[in-house]
PDB file of C-alpha atoms in Angstrom:
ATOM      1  CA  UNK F   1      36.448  65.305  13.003  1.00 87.00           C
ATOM      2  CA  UNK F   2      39.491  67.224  12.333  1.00 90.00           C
ATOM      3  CA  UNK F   3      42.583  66.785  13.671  1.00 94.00           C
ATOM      4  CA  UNK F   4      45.005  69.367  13.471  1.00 96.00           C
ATOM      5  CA  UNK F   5      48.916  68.701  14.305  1.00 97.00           C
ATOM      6  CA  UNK F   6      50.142  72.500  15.162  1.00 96.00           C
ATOM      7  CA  UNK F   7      53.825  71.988  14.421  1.00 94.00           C
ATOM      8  CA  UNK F   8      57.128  73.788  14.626  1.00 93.00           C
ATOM      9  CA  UNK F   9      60.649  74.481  16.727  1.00 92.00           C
ATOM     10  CA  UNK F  10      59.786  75.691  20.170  1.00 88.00           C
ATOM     11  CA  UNK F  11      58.987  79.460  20.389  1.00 89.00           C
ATOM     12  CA  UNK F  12      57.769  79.220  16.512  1.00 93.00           C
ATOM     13  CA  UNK F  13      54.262  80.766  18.142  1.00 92.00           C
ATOM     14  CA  UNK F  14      52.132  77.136  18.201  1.00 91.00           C
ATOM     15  CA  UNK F  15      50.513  77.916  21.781  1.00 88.00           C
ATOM     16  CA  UNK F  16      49.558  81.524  20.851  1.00 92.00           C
ATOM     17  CA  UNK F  17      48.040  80.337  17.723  1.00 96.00           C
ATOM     18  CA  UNK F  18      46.287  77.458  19.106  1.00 94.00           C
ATOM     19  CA  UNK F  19      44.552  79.180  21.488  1.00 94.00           C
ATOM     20  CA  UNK F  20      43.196  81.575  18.581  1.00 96.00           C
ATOM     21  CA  UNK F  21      42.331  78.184  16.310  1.00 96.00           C
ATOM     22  CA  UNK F  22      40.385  76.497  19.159  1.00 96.00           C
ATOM     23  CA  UNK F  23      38.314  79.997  19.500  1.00 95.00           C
ATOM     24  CA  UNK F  24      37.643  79.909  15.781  1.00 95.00           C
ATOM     25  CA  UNK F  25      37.158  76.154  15.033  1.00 95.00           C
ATOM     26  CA  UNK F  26      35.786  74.811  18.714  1.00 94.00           C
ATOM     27  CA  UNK F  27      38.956  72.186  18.892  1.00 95.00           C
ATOM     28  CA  UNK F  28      40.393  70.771  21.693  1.00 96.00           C
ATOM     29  CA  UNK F  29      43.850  72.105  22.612  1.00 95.00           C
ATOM     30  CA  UNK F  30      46.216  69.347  23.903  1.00 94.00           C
ATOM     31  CA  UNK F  31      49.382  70.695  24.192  1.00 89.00           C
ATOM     32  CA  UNK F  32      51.993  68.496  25.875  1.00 84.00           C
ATOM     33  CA  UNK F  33      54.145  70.850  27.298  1.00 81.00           C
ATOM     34  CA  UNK F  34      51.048  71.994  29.524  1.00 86.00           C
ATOM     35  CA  UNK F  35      50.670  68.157  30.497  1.00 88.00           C
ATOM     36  CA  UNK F  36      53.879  68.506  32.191  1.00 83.00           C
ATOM     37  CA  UNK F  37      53.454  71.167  33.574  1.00 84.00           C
ATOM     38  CA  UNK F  38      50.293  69.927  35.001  1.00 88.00           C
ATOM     39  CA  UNK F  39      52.231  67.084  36.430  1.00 85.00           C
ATOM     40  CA  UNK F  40      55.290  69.644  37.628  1.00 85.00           C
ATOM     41  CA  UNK F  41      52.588  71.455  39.514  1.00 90.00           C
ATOM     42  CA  UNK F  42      51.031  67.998  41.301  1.00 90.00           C
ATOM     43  CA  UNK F  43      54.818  66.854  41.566  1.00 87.00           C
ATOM     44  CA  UNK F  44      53.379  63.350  40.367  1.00 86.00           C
ATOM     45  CA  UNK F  45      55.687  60.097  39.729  1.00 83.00           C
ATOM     46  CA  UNK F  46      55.291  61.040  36.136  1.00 82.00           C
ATOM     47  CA  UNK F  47      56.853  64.558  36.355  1.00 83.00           C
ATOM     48  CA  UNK F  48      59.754  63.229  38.730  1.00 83.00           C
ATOM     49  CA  UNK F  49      60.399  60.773  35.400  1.00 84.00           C
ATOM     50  CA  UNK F  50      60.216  63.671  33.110  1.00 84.00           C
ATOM     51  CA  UNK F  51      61.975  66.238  34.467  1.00 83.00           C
ATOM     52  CA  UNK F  52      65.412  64.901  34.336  1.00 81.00           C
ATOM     53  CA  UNK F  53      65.028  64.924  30.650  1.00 82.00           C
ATOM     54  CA  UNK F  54      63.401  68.438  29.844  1.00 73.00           C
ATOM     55  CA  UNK F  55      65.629  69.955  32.231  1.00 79.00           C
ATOM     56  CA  UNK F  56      68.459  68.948  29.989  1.00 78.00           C
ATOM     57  CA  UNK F  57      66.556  70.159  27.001  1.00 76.00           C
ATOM     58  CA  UNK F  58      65.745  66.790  25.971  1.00 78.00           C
ATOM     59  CA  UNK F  59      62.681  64.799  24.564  1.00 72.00           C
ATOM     60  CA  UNK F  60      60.929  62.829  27.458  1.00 77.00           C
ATOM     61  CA  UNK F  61      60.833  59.066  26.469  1.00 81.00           C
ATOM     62  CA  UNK F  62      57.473  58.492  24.029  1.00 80.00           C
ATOM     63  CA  UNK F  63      56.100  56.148  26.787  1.00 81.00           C
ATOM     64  CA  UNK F  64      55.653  58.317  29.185  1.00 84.00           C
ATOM     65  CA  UNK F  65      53.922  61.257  26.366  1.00 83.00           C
ATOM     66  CA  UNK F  66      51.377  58.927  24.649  1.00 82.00           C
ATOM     67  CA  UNK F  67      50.045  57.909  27.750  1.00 81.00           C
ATOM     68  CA  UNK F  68      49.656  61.386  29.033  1.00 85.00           C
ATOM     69  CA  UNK F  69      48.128  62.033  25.611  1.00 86.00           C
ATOM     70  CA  UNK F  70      45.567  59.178  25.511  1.00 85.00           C
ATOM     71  CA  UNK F  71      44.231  60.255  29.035  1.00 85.00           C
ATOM     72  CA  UNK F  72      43.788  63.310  28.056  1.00 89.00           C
ATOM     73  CA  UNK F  73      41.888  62.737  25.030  1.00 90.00           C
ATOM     74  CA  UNK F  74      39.881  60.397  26.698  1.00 89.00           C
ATOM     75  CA  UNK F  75      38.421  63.004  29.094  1.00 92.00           C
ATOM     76  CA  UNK F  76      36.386  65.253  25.766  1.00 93.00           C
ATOM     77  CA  UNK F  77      35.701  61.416  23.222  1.00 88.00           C
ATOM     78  CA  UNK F  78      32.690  64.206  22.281  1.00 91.00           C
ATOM     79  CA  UNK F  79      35.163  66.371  20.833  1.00 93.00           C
ATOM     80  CA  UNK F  80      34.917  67.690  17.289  1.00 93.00           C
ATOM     81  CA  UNK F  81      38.328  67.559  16.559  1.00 93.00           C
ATOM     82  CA  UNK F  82      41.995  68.230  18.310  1.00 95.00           C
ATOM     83  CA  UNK F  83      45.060  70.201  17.957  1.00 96.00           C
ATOM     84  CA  UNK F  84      47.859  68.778  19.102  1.00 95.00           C
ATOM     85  CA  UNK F  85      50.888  70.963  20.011  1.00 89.00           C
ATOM     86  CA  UNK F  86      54.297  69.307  20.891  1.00 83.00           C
ATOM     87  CA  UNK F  87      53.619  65.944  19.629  1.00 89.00           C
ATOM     88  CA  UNK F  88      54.403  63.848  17.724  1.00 93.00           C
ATOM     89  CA  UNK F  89      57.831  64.796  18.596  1.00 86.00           C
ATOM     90  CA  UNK F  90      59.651  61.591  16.462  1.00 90.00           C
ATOM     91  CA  UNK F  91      58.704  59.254  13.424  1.00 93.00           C
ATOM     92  CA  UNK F  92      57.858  56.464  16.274  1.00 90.00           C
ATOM     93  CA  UNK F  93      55.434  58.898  17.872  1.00 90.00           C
ATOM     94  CA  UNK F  94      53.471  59.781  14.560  1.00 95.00           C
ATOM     95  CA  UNK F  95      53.027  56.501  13.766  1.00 94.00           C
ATOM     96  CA  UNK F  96      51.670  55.130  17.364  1.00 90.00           C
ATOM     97  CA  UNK F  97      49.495  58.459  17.337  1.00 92.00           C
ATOM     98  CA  UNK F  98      48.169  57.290  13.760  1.00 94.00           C
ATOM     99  CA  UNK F  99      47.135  54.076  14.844  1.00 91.00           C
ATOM    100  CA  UNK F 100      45.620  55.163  18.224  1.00 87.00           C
ATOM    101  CA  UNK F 101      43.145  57.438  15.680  1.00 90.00           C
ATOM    102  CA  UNK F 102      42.370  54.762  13.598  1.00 92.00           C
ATOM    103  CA  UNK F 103      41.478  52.454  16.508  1.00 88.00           C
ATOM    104  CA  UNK F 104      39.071  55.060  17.231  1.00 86.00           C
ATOM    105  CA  UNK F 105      37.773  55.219  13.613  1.00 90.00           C
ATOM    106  CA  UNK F 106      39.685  58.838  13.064  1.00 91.00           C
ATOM    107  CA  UNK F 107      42.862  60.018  11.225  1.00 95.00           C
ATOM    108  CA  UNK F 108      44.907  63.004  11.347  1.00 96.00           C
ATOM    109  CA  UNK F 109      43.864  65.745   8.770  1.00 95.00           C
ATOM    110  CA  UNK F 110      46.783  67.994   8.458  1.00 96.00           C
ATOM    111  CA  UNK F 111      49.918  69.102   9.839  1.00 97.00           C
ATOM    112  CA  UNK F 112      50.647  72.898   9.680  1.00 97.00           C
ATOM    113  CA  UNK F 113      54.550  73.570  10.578  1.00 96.00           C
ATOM    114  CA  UNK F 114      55.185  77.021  11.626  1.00 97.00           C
ATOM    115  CA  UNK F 115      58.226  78.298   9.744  1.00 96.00           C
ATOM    116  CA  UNK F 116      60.712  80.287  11.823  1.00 96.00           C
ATOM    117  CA  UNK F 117      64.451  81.076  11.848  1.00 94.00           C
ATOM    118  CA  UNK F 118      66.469  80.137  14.732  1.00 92.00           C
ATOM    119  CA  UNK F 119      67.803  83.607  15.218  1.00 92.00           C
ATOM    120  CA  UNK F 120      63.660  84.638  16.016  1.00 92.00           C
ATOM    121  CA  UNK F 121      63.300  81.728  18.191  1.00 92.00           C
ATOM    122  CA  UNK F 122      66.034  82.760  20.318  1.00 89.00           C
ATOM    123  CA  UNK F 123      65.083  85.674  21.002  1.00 89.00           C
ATOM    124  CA  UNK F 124      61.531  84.820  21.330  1.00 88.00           C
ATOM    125  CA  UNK F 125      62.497  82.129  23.997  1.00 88.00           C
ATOM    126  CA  UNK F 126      64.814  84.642  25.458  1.00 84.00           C
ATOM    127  CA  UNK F 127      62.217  86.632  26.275  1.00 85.00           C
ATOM    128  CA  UNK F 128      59.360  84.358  27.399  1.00 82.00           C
ATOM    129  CA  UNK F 129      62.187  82.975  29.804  1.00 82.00           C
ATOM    130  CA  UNK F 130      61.947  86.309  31.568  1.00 81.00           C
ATOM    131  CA  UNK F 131      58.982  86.948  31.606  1.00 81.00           C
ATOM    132  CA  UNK F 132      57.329  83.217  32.670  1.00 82.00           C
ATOM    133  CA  UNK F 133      60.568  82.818  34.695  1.00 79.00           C
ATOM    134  CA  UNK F 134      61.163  79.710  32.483  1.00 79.00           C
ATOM    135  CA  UNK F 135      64.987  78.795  33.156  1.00 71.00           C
ATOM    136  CA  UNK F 136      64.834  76.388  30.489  1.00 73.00           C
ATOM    137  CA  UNK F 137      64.045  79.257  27.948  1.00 75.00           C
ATOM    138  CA  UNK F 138      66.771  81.852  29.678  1.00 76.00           C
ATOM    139  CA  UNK F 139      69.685  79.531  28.754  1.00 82.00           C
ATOM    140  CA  UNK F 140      71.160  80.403  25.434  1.00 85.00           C
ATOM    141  CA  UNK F 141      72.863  76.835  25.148  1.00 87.00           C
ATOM    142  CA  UNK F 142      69.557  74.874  25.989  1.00 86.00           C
ATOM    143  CA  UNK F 143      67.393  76.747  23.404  1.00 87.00           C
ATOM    144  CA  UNK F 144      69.884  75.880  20.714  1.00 90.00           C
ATOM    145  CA  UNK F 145      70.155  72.325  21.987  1.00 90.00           C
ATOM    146  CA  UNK F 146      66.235  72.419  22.005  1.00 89.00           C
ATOM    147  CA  UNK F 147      66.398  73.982  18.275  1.00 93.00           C
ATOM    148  CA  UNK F 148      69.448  71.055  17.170  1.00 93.00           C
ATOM    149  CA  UNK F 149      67.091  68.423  18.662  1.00 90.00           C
ATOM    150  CA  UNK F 150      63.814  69.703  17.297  1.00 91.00           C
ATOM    151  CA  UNK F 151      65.865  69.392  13.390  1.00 93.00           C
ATOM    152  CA  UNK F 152      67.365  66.727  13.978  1.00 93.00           C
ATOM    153  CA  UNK F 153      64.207  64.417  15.464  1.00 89.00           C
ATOM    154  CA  UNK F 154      61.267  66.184  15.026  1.00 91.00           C
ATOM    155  CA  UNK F 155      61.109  68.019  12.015  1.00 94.00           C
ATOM    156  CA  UNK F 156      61.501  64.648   9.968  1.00 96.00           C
ATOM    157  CA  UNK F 157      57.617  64.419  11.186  1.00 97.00           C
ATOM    158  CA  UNK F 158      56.803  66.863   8.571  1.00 96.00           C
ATOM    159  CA  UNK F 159      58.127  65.384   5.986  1.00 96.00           C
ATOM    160  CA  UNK F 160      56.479  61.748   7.366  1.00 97.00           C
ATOM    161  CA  UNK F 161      53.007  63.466   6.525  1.00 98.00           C
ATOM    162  CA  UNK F 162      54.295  65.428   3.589  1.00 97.00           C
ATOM    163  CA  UNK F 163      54.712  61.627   1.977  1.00 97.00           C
ATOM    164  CA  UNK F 164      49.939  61.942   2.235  1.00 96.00           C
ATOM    165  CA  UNK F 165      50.201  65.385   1.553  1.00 96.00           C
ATOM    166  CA  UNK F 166      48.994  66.595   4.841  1.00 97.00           C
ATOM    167  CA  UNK F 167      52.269  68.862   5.237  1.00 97.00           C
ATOM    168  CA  UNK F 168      51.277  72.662   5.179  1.00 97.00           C
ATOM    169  CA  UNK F 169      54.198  74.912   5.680  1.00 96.00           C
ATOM    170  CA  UNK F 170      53.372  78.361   7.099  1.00 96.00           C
ATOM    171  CA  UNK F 171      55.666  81.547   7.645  1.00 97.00           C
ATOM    172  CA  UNK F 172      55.759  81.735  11.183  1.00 96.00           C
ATOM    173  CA  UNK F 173      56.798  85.439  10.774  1.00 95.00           C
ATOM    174  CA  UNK F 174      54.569  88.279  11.186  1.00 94.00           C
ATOM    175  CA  UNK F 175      52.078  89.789  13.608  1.00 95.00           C
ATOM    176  CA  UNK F 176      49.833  87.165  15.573  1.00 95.00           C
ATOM    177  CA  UNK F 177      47.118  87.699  13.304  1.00 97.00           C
ATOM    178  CA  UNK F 178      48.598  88.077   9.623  1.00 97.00           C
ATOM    179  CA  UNK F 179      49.982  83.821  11.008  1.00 97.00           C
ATOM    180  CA  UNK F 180      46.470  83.070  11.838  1.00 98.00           C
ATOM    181  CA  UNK F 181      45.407  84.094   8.984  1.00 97.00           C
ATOM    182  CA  UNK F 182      47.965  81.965   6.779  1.00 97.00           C
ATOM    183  CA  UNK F 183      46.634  79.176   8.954  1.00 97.00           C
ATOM    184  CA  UNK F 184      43.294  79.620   8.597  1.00 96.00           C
ATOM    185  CA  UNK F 185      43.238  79.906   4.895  1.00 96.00           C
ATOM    186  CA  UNK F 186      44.944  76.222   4.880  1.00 95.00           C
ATOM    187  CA  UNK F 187      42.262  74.991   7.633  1.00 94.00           C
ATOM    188  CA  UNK F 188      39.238  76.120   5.598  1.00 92.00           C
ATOM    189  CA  UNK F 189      40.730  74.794   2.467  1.00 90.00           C
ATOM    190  CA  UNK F 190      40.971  71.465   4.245  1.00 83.00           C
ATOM    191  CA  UNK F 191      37.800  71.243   6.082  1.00 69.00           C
ATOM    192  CA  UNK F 192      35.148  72.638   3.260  1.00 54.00           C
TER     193      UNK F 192
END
């Protein structure tokens, strides 16, 4: 099984190149942000929780994400592998996802962080924001809150799997495809 932690600030290109990774390597994508937005769309309890927090541009409370995540991954327990894309967010959330894979006889393989300046990632945001209509990703002042937090509490993920060596750090700058390559020459050195 491999399990693939697609990592990096927001707008640092993990959706685009997930979708291309589950394509090549027949993962499952699990990205949390599309969680939520499944529960926006149903307008569940869950979502009414949430949303108070994202709206702000802040981390929703790791309760509430691991059990969206174990639900999920219970639904494909045939899966060859996952990629996970917006979690772990924190050092707490690695280490509950690393013993929910060991309970089921599994481990994570690597981490890949996508390596992007913040000047890109505003203006990539900018721009998705107009496009998807995303007000969180049209405010200047959330993005950068977004980038603050993601330095601040979630990049300190990368270095808690750097301490197995299962950190790869990949230039998150360049056409789609010149990234997935990068990525793919770390997956393949991994999984032969």
């Amino acid at each position: 099984m491999l399990n693939l932690i697609l990592f990096g600030p927001p707008g640092s290109g993990k959706g685009t190149q997930a979708a291309k990774l589950v394509e090549k390597y027949n993962l499952v994508h699990i990205s949390t942000g599309d969680l939520f937005r499944r529960e926006k769309k149903s307008n569940s309890a869950i979502w009414q929780e949430a949303q108070s927090y994202m709206d702000n541009g802040n981390l929703v409370p790791d309760s509430i994400t691991i059990s969206l995540l174990r639900a999920e991954m219970a639904k494909t327990p045939d899966a060859v592998g996952y990629i996970l894309d917006g979690f772990p967010r924190n050092i707490n959330q690695a280490e509950t996802l690393d013993a929910f894979l060991k309970e089921e006889g599994t481990a994570v393989n690597l981490l890949v962080e996508l390596m992007v300046a913040d000047e890109e990632i505003i203006q990539r945001l900018a721009s998705r924001g107009k496009i998807e209509g995303r007000v969180d990703d049209q405010d200047t002042a959330i993005i950068q809150n977004r980038i603050d937090i993601y330095k601040s509490q979630t990049s300190p993920v990368a270095n808690y799997y750097a301490q197995v060596d299962k950190t790869k750090r990949i230039d998150g700058i360049g056409s789609i495809e010149e990234i997935f390559e990068r990525i793919c020459a770390v997956l393949d050195a991994v999984t032969v």
